[in-house]
CSV table of C-alpha atoms and ligand atoms in Angstrom, one decimal:
chain,number,residue,atom,x,y,z
T,97,UNK,CA,-4.1,23.1,0.0
T,98,UNK,CA,-5.7,24.4,-3.2
T,99,UNK,CA,-3.4,22.2,-5.3
T,100,UNK,CA,-4.6,19.1,-3.1
T,101,UNK,CA,-8.1,20.0,-4.0
T,102,UNK,CA,-7.5,20.1,-7.7
T,103,UNK,CA,-6.8,16.3,-7.8
T,104,UNK,CA,-9.9,14.3,-8.5
T,105,UNK,CA,-9.9,13.1,-5.1
T,106,UNK,CA,-12.8,10.9,-3.8
T,107,UNK,CA,-11.7,9.0,-0.7
T,108,UNK,CA,-14.7,7.7,1.0
T,109,UNK,CA,-16.3,10.4,3.6
T,110,UNK,CA,-12.8,12.1,3.3
T,111,UNK,CA,-11.1,9.1,4.9
T,112,UNK,CA,-7.1,9.1,4.8
T,113,UNK,CA,-7.2,12.8,4.9
T,114,UNK,CA,-6.4,14.4,8.4
T,115,UNK,CA,-8.2,17.5,9.6
T,116,UNK,CA,-10.7,17.6,6.8
T,117,UNK,CA,-13.0,20.3,6.7
T,118,UNK,CA,-16.5,19.2,6.6
T,119,UNK,CA,-17.5,20.9,3.3
T,120,UNK,CA,-15.0,19.7,1.4
T,121,UNK,CA,-15.8,16.1,2.7
T,122,UNK,CA,-19.4,16.6,1.8
T,123,UNK,CA,-18.6,17.7,-1.7
T,124,UNK,CA,-16.3,14.8,-2.1
T,125,UNK,CA,-18.8,12.3,-1.1
T,126,UNK,CA,-21.1,13.7,-3.6
T,127,UNK,CA,-18.6,13.1,-6.4
T,128,UNK,CA,-18.1,9.6,-5.1
T,129,UNK,CA,-21.7,8.8,-5.2
T,130,UNK,CA,-22.1,10.2,-8.8
T,131,UNK,CA,-19.3,8.0,-9.9
T,132,UNK,CA,-18.9,5.0,-7.8
T,133,UNK,CA,-21.7,2.9,-9.6
T,134,UNK,CA,-19.4,2.9,-12.7
T,135,UNK,CA,-15.8,2.9,-11.6
T,136,UNK,CA,-15.4,1.0,-8.4
T,137,UNK,CA,-13.5,-1.8,-8.1
T,138,UNK,CA,-15.7,-3.9,-5.7
T,139,UNK,CA,-13.7,-6.0,-3.1
T,140,UNK,CA,-14.7,-9.5,-3.4
T,141,UNK,CA,-14.4,-10.0,0.5
T,142,UNK,CA,-14.1,-6.8,1.9
T,143,UNK,CA,-17.0,-4.6,2.3
T,144,UNK,CA,-17.2,-1.4,0.4
T,145,UNK,CA,-19.9,0.7,2.0
T,146,UNK,CA,-19.4,4.2,1.4
T,147,UNK,CA,-16.2,3.5,-0.5
T,148,UNK,CA,-14.4,6.0,-2.8
T,149,UNK,CA,-12.1,5.5,-5.7
T,150,UNK,CA,-8.7,6.7,-5.1
T,151,UNK,CA,-8.7,7.3,-8.9
T,152,UNK,CA,-12.0,8.8,-9.7
T,153,UNK,CA,-11.6,11.0,-12.5
T,154,UNK,CA,-11.2,8.0,-14.5
T,155,UNK,CA,-14.2,8.8,-16.2
T,156,UNK,CA,-13.0,11.7,-18.2
T,157,UNK,CA,-9.9,9.6,-19.0
T,158,UNK,CA,-11.8,6.7,-20.2
T,159,UNK,CA,-13.7,9.0,-22.6
T,160,UNK,CA,-10.6,10.5,-23.7
T,161,UNK,CA,-9.2,7.2,-24.1
T,162,UNK,CA,-5.9,8.0,-22.5
T,163,UNK,CA,-6.1,5.5,-19.6
T,164,UNK,CA,-3.6,2.6,-20.1
T,165,UNK,CA,-5.4,-0.3,-21.7
T,166,UNK,CA,-5.3,-3.5,-19.8
T,167,UNK,CA,-3.3,-5.9,-22.0
T,168,UNK,CA,-5.1,-8.5,-24.0
T,169,UNK,CA,-3.3,-11.3,-22.3
T,170,UNK,CA,-3.7,-10.6,-18.5
T,171,UNK,CA,-0.6,-11.6,-16.6
T,172,UNK,CA,-1.2,-14.6,-14.4
T,173,UNK,CA,1.1,-16.8,-12.4
T,174,UNK,CA,0.9,-19.3,-15.1
T,175,UNK,CA,1.8,-16.9,-17.7
T,176,UNK,CA,4.5,-15.6,-15.6
T,177,UNK,CA,6.0,-18.8,-15.3
T,178,UNK,CA,5.9,-19.5,-19.1
T,179,UNK,CA,7.7,-16.3,-19.6
T,180,UNK,CA,10.4,-17.5,-17.4
T,181,UNK,CA,10.1,-15.4,-14.1
T,182,UNK,CA,7.1,-17.2,-12.5
T,183,UNK,CA,9.0,-18.8,-9.7
T,184,UNK,CA,10.4,-15.6,-8.7
T,185,UNK,CA,7.1,-13.8,-8.1
T,186,UNK,CA,3.6,-14.2,-7.1
T,187,UNK,CA,1.1,-12.8,-9.2
T,188,UNK,CA,-2.3,-11.5,-7.9
T,189,UNK,CA,-5.1,-9.4,-8.8
T,190,UNK,CA,-6.1,-7.7,-5.7
T,191,UNK,CA,-9.6,-6.1,-5.3
T,192,UNK,CA,-9.1,-3.7,-2.3
T,193,UNK,CA,-10.9,-0.3,-2.2
T,194,UNK,CA,-9.1,2.8,-1.5
T,195,UNK,CA,-11.7,3.7,1.3
T,196,UNK,CA,-10.4,0.8,3.3
T,197,UNK,CA,-7.0,2.4,3.8
T,198,UNK,CA,-6.3,5.2,6.4
T,199,UNK,CA,-3.4,7.6,5.2
T,200,UNK,CA,-1.9,10.8,6.4
T,201,UNK,CA,-2.6,13.9,4.3
T,202,UNK,CA,0.8,13.9,2.9
T,203,UNK,CA,0.6,10.0,1.9
T,204,UNK,CA,-2.7,10.4,0.5
T,205,UNK,CA,-1.5,13.6,-1.6
T,206,UNK,CA,1.7,11.8,-2.9
T,207,UNK,CA,-0.1,8.5,-3.8
T,208,UNK,CA,-3.1,10.5,-5.5
T,209,UNK,CA,-0.5,12.6,-7.5
T,210,UNK,CA,1.3,9.4,-8.6
T,211,UNK,CA,-2.0,7.6,-9.4
T,212,UNK,CA,-3.2,10.5,-11.3
T,213,UNK,CA,0.0,10.8,-13.4
T,214,UNK,CA,0.1,7.3,-14.3
T,215,UNK,CA,-3.3,7.3,-15.7
T,216,UNK,CA,-2.6,10.3,-17.8
T,217,UNK,CA,0.9,9.3,-18.5
T,218,UNK,CA,0.6,10.2,-22.3
T,219,UNK,CA,-0.2,13.7,-21.7
T,220,UNK,CA,2.9,14.3,-19.6
T,221,UNK,CA,5.3,12.2,-21.9
T,222,UNK,CA,4.0,14.3,-24.9
T,223,UNK,CA,5.8,17.2,-23.1
T,224,UNK,CA,9.0,15.4,-22.9
T,225,UNK,CA,8.6,14.8,-19.1
T,226,UNK,CA,9.0,11.7,-17.1
T,227,UNK,CA,6.0,10.1,-15.3
T,228,UNK,CA,6.7,9.4,-11.5
T,229,UNK,CA,6.5,5.6,-11.4
T,230,UNK,CA,9.0,4.6,-8.6
T,231,UNK,CA,8.2,4.6,-5.0
T,232,UNK,CA,9.8,3.5,-1.7
T,233,UNK,CA,7.2,2.9,1.0
T,234,UNK,CA,8.8,2.7,4.8
T,235,UNK,CA,7.5,2.7,8.2
T,236,UNK,CA,6.9,0.2,11.1
T,237,UNK,CA,5.2,-3.2,10.5
T,238,UNK,CA,1.6,-3.3,10.4
T,239,UNK,CA,0.9,0.1,9.1
T,240,UNK,CA,-0.3,-0.3,5.4
T,241,UNK,CA,2.6,-0.7,3.2
T,242,UNK,CA,1.5,-4.0,1.8
T,243,UNK,CA,-1.8,-3.0,1.9
T,244,UNK,CA,-1.3,0.1,0.0
T,245,UNK,CA,0.5,-1.9,-2.9
T,246,UNK,CA,-2.7,-3.6,-3.2
T,247,UNK,CA,-4.9,-0.7,-3.2
T,248,UNK,CA,-2.7,0.9,-6.1
T,249,UNK,CA,-2.7,-2.3,-8.2
T,250,UNK,CA,-6.6,-2.6,-7.5
T,251,UNK,CA,-7.4,1.0,-8.3
T,252,UNK,CA,-5.3,1.2,-11.5
T,253,UNK,CA,-6.4,-2.3,-12.6
T,254,UNK,CA,-3.2,-3.9,-13.0
T,255,UNK,CA,-1.7,-7.2,-11.5
T,256,UNK,CA,0.5,-6.8,-8.5
T,257,UNK,CA,3.5,-8.9,-9.0
T,258,UNK,CA,5.1,-9.6,-5.7
T,259,UNK,CA,8.8,-10.6,-5.7
T,260,UNK,CA,9.7,-13.4,-3.7
T,261,UNK,CA,12.9,-12.7,-1.9
T,262,UNK,CA,13.7,-16.2,-1.0
T,263,UNK,CA,13.7,-17.3,-4.5
T,264,UNK,CA,15.5,-13.9,-5.9
T,265,UNK,CA,18.3,-13.9,-3.3
T,266,UNK,CA,20.4,-16.7,-4.3
T,267,UNK,CA,23.5,-18.3,-2.9
T,268,UNK,CA,25.5,-17.2,-6.0
T,269,UNK,CA,25.0,-13.2,-5.9
T,270,UNK,CA,25.6,-13.2,-9.5
T,271,UNK,CA,22.3,-15.2,-9.9
T,272,UNK,CA,20.5,-12.7,-7.8
T,273,UNK,CA,21.4,-9.9,-10.0
T,274,UNK,CA,20.4,-11.9,-13.0
T,275,UNK,CA,17.1,-12.8,-11.2
T,276,UNK,CA,16.6,-9.0,-10.5
T,277,UNK,CA,17.1,-8.4,-14.1
T,278,UNK,CA,14.4,-10.8,-15.3
T,279,UNK,CA,11.9,-9.1,-13.0
T,280,UNK,CA,12.7,-5.5,-14.3
T,281,UNK,CA,12.8,-6.9,-17.9
T,282,UNK,CA,9.2,-8.6,-17.3
T,283,UNK,CA,8.0,-5.2,-15.8
T,284,UNK,CA,9.1,-3.5,-18.9
T,285,UNK,CA,7.2,-5.5,-21.1
T,286,UNK,CA,3.9,-5.8,-19.3
T,287,UNK,CA,1.9,-3.5,-17.4
T,288,UNK,CA,2.2,-4.4,-13.7
T,289,UNK,CA,2.8,-3.0,-10.0
T,290,UNK,CA,6.0,-4.6,-9.2
T,291,UNK,CA,6.4,-4.9,-5.5
T,292,UNK,CA,9.7,-5.4,-3.9
T,293,UNK,CA,8.7,-6.3,-0.2
T,294,UNK,CA,11.3,-6.2,2.5
T,295,UNK,CA,13.6,-4.3,0.2
T,296,UNK,CA,16.2,-3.8,2.8
T,297,UNK,CA,17.1,-7.4,2.2
T,298,UNK,CA,18.5,-6.6,-1.1
T,299,UNK,CA,19.2,-2.9,-1.0
T,300,UNK,CA,21.6,-3.1,1.9
T,301,UNK,CA,24.1,-0.3,2.3
T,302,UNK,CA,27.0,-0.8,0.3
T,303,UNK,CA,29.4,0.3,3.2
T,304,UNK,CA,27.7,-2.3,5.4
T,305,UNK,CA,30.8,-3.7,7.1
T,306,UNK,CA,29.0,-7.3,7.3
T,307,UNK,CA,28.6,-7.4,3.6
T,308,UNK,CA,31.4,-8.3,1.1
T,309,UNK,CA,32.2,-6.9,-2.2
T,310,UNK,CA,29.8,-9.1,-4.3
T,311,UNK,CA,26.7,-7.7,-2.5
T,312,UNK,CA,27.8,-4.3,-3.4
T,313,UNK,CA,28.0,-5.3,-7.2
T,314,UNK,CA,24.3,-6.6,-6.6
T,315,UNK,CA,23.4,-3.2,-5.3
T,316,UNK,CA,25.3,-1.6,-8.0
T,317,UNK,CA,23.2,-3.3,-10.6
T,318,UNK,CA,20.1,-2.8,-8.8
T,319,UNK,CA,20.8,1.1,-8.8
T,320,UNK,CA,21.0,0.6,-12.5
T,321,UNK,CA,17.9,-1.3,-13.1
T,322,UNK,CA,15.8,1.3,-10.8
T,323,UNK,CA,17.4,4.0,-12.9
T,324,UNK,CA,16.2,2.5,-16.2
T,325,UNK,CA,13.0,1.5,-14.8
T,326,UNK,CA,10.3,3.0,-17.0
T,327,UNK,CA,7.4,2.1,-19.3
T,328,UNK,CA,3.7,1.1,-18.2
T,329,UNK,CA,4.5,-0.3,-14.9
T,330,UNK,CA,4.8,0.9,-11.3
T,331,UNK,CA,7.8,0.0,-8.8
T,332,UNK,CA,6.8,0.0,-5.2
T,333,UNK,CA,9.6,-1.1,-2.9
T,334,UNK,CA,8.7,-1.4,0.7
T,335,UNK,CA,10.8,-1.6,3.9
T,336,UNK,CA,10.5,-1.3,7.5
T,337,UNK,CA,14.1,-1.0,8.0
T,338,UNK,CA,14.8,2.3,6.0
T,339,UNK,CA,18.1,3.0,7.8
T,340,UNK,CA,19.6,-0.1,6.1
T,341,UNK,CA,18.7,0.9,2.7
T,342,UNK,CA,21.7,2.4,0.8
T,343,UNK,CA,21.3,6.2,0.5
T,344,UNK,CA,22.1,6.0,-3.3
T,345,UNK,CA,19.2,3.7,-3.9
T,346,UNK,CA,16.8,5.8,-1.8
T,347,UNK,CA,17.5,9.0,-4.1
T,348,UNK,CA,16.5,6.9,-7.1
T,349,UNK,CA,12.7,6.7,-6.1
T,350,UNK,CA,10.5,9.4,-7.4
T,351,UNK,CA,8.6,9.5,-4.2
T,352,UNK,CA,9.3,8.1,-0.6
T,353,UNK,CA,5.9,7.4,1.5
T,354,UNK,CA,6.0,7.0,5.0
T,355,UNK,CA,3.5,4.9,6.7
T,356,UNK,CA,3.2,5.9,10.3
T,357,UNK,CA,1.3,4.3,13.4
T,358,UNK,CA,-2.0,5.6,13.6
T,359,UNK,CA,-2.8,8.9,15.7
T,360,UNK,CA,-5.9,8.9,18.0
T,361,UNK,CA,-8.3,10.3,15.3
T,362,UNK,CA,-7.1,7.6,13.0
T,363,UNK,CA,-7.6,4.9,15.6
T,364,UNK,CA,-11.0,6.1,16.0
T,365,UNK,CA,-11.6,5.8,12.1
T,366,UNK,CA,-10.1,2.4,12.0
T,367,UNK,CA,-12.4,1.1,14.7
T,368,UNK,CA,-15.4,2.4,12.9
T,369,UNK,CA,-14.5,0.6,9.6
T,370,UNK,CA,-13.6,-2.6,11.1
T,371,UNK,CA,-16.9,-2.7,13.1
T,372,UNK,CA,-19.2,-1.5,10.4
T,373,UNK,CA,-20.3,-5.1,9.4
T,374,UNK,CA,-20.6,-6.4,13.0
T,375,UNK,CA,-21.2,-3.7,15.2
T,376,UNK,CA,-20.4,-2.7,18.8
T,377,UNK,CA,-23.2,-2.3,21.3
T,378,UNK,CA,-21.2,0.4,23.0
T,379,UNK,CA,-19.2,3.4,22.0
T,380,UNK,CA,-16.2,1.9,20.6
T,381,UNK,CA,-14.5,5.1,19.9
T,382,UNK,CA,-13.9,5.9,23.7
T,383,UNK,CA,-11.5,3.1,23.6
T,384,UNK,CA,-9.0,5.1,20.8
T,385,UNK,CA,-6.6,6.1,23.6
T,386,UNK,CA,-6.0,2.6,24.8
T,387,UNK,CA,-4.5,1.8,21.2
T,388,UNK,CA,-2.1,4.6,21.1
T,389,UNK,CA,1.2,3.4,20.3
T,390,UNK,CA,0.0,0.2,18.3
T,391,UNK,CA,-0.1,-0.2,14.7
T,392,UNK,CA,-3.4,-0.3,12.2
T,393,UNK,CA,-2.9,-4.3,12.2
T,394,UNK,CA,-3.0,-4.7,15.9
T,395,UNK,CA,-6.1,-2.3,16.1
T,396,UNK,CA,-7.8,-4.5,13.5
T,397,UNK,CA,-6.6,-7.7,15.1
T,398,UNK,CA,-8.3,-6.5,18.3
T,399,UNK,CA,-11.6,-5.9,16.5
T,400,UNK,CA,-11.5,-9.4,14.8
T,401,UNK,CA,-10.9,-11.2,17.9
T,402,UNK,CA,-13.7,-9.4,19.8
T,403,UNK,CA,-16.0,-10.1,16.6
T,404,UNK,CA,-15.0,-13.8,16.7
T,405,UNK,CA,-15.6,-14.1,20.3
T,406,UNK,CA,-19.2,-12.6,20.0
T,407,UNK,CA,-20.2,-14.9,17.2
T,408,UNK,CA,-19.1,-17.9,19.0
T,409,UNK,CA,-21.2,-16.6,22.3
T,410,UNK,CA,-24.0,-16.4,19.7
T,411,UNK,CA,-24.3,-12.3,20.1
T,412,UNK,CA,-25.2,-10.3,17.1
T,413,UNK,CA,-23.1,-7.3,18.3
T,414,UNK,CA,-19.7,-6.9,20.0
T,415,UNK,CA,-20.2,-6.6,23.8
T,416,UNK,CA,-18.0,-4.2,25.8
T,417,UNK,CA,-16.7,-7.2,27.7
T,418,UNK,CA,-15.7,-9.3,24.9
T,419,UNK,CA,-13.8,-6.1,23.5
T,420,UNK,CA,-11.9,-5.3,26.4
T,421,UNK,CA,-10.8,-8.8,26.7
T,422,UNK,CA,-9.4,-8.6,23.3
T,423,UNK,CA,-7.8,-5.2,23.9
T,424,UNK,CA,-6.2,-6.6,27.1
T,425,UNK,CA,-5.0,-9.6,25.2
T,426,UNK,CA,-3.5,-7.6,22.4
T,427,UNK,CA,-1.8,-5.3,24.9
T,428,UNK,CA,-0.2,-8.0,26.6
T,429,UNK,CA,1.1,-9.4,23.1
T,430,UNK,CA,2.2,-6.1,22.4
T,431,UNK,CA,4.4,-5.6,25.5
T,432,UNK,CA,6.0,-8.9,24.9
T,433,UNK,CA,6.9,-8.2,21.3
T,434,UNK,CA,8.4,-5.1,22.5
T,435,UNK,CA,10.3,-6.6,25.0
T,436,UNK,CA,11.8,-9.1,22.9
T,437,UNK,CA,12.5,-6.6,20.0
T,438,UNK,CA,14.1,-4.2,22.3
K,507,ATP,N1,-3.1,2.5,7.0
K,507,ATP,C1,-4.1,1.5,7.1
K,507,ATP,N2,-5.4,1.7,7.1
K,507,ATP,C2,-6.3,0.5,7.4
K,507,ATP,N3,-6.0,-0.5,7.6
K,507,ATP,C3,-4.7,-0.8,7.7
K,507,ATP,C4,-3.5,0.1,7.5
K,507,ATP,N4,-2.7,-0.4,7.7
K,507,ATP,C5,-2.5,-1.7,8.1
K,507,ATP,N5,-3.9,-2.0,8.1
K,507,ATP,C6,-4.3,-3.2,8.3
K,507,ATP,O1,-3.4,-4.2,8.9
K,507,ATP,C7,-3.1,-5.3,8.0
K,507,ATP,C8,-1.8,-5.5,7.6
K,507,ATP,O2,-1.0,-4.4,7.2
K,507,ATP,P1,0.3,-4.3,6.0
K,507,ATP,O3,0.4,-5.7,5.7
K,507,ATP,O4,-0.1,-3.4,4.9
K,507,ATP,O5,1.5,-3.8,6.9
K,507,ATP,P2,2.8,-3.6,6.4
K,507,ATP,O6,3.2,-2.1,6.5
K,507,ATP,O7,3.0,-4.1,5.1
K,507,ATP,O8,3.7,-4.5,7.4
K,507,ATP,P3,5.1,-5.4,7.3
K,507,ATP,O9,6.4,-4.1,7.5
K,507,ATP,O10,5.0,-6.2,8.5
K,507,ATP,O11,5.3,-5.9,5.9
K,507,ATP,C9,-3.7,-4.8,6.6
K,507,ATP,O12,-4.1,-5.8,5.8
K,507,ATP,C10,-4.9,-4.0,6.9
K,507,ATP,O13,-5.9,-4.7,7.4
K,508,MG,MG1,4.2,-5.8,4.4
């Protein structure tokens, strides 16, 4: 707990940290408001009221000059294409504040630690130690893996380079390995968050009986690439089929961050965040229980659907009736999805 507090932690109103003691939340909030004017990455589309930076503390680092400096030529899709890996990736510059994401205490602690180390990597390297830079995100769909990759890139002011698996996995497996190599080489020479989504598709267990020996070779080269991955980039791989990921690959990551379905308290917080710009004219938090078992994405979809209905009905707030209708629709959809997937 003490260690946790040592981190320059400034999630908005303590968001993302479960069971938070109120005093801690208040003092963090103060740090946020003192610093936010300068260091917040404002979301272009997402509202940022009360937001906080996952990486606050940047202030001291900027002064000390130890924050990795943005490269003069910012990586763009065009530049990536010119350098020969553009068709394998999608380059974006997300601007997503940390205050929008709700994380468990454990995940928040891990992510803050890695981000903090990354920013002050030089100090750690000077002592002959490695900086943690490889993370595996796992957990069910709609629980924040992709969103978190965006938040990390946004907060660290780095481009998010999303590997396009359809382009990487070639019918010639030799080509797949060479495509992966291109990506890892690119991440060595430029600062980026390299995001390998649906990682299980490449990192299938070598013992998988349905796969032949060639794919094992791809997995073996991937093992080496991950081992040698270092420098000024972060590697994030994500999967919702973690049991398919080869154990040896799993071990290569510095951190494994688990994204789970939201608890009742987290659902309440999400409902509040999602209706902060278009409010409900009733106490929305009492519906939290009815969302249990759903993902964050499903809770969000319900709120957005109720908001849309209210706008079309020329209302200036969400009515309970519109919300209940959206919730029932989402529950039905969820039941159908569960039946199909089971
Ligand atoms: N932990 C969270 N906190 C706040 N909002 C969330 C969270 N998780 C998901 N959301 C909302 O749901 C949307 C979809 O989530 P996201 O794409 O990150 O899911 P995912 O875990 O990557 O799923 P998949 O496994 O299907 O790729 C996000 O853009 C965000 O709006
Ligand atoms: Mg995703």
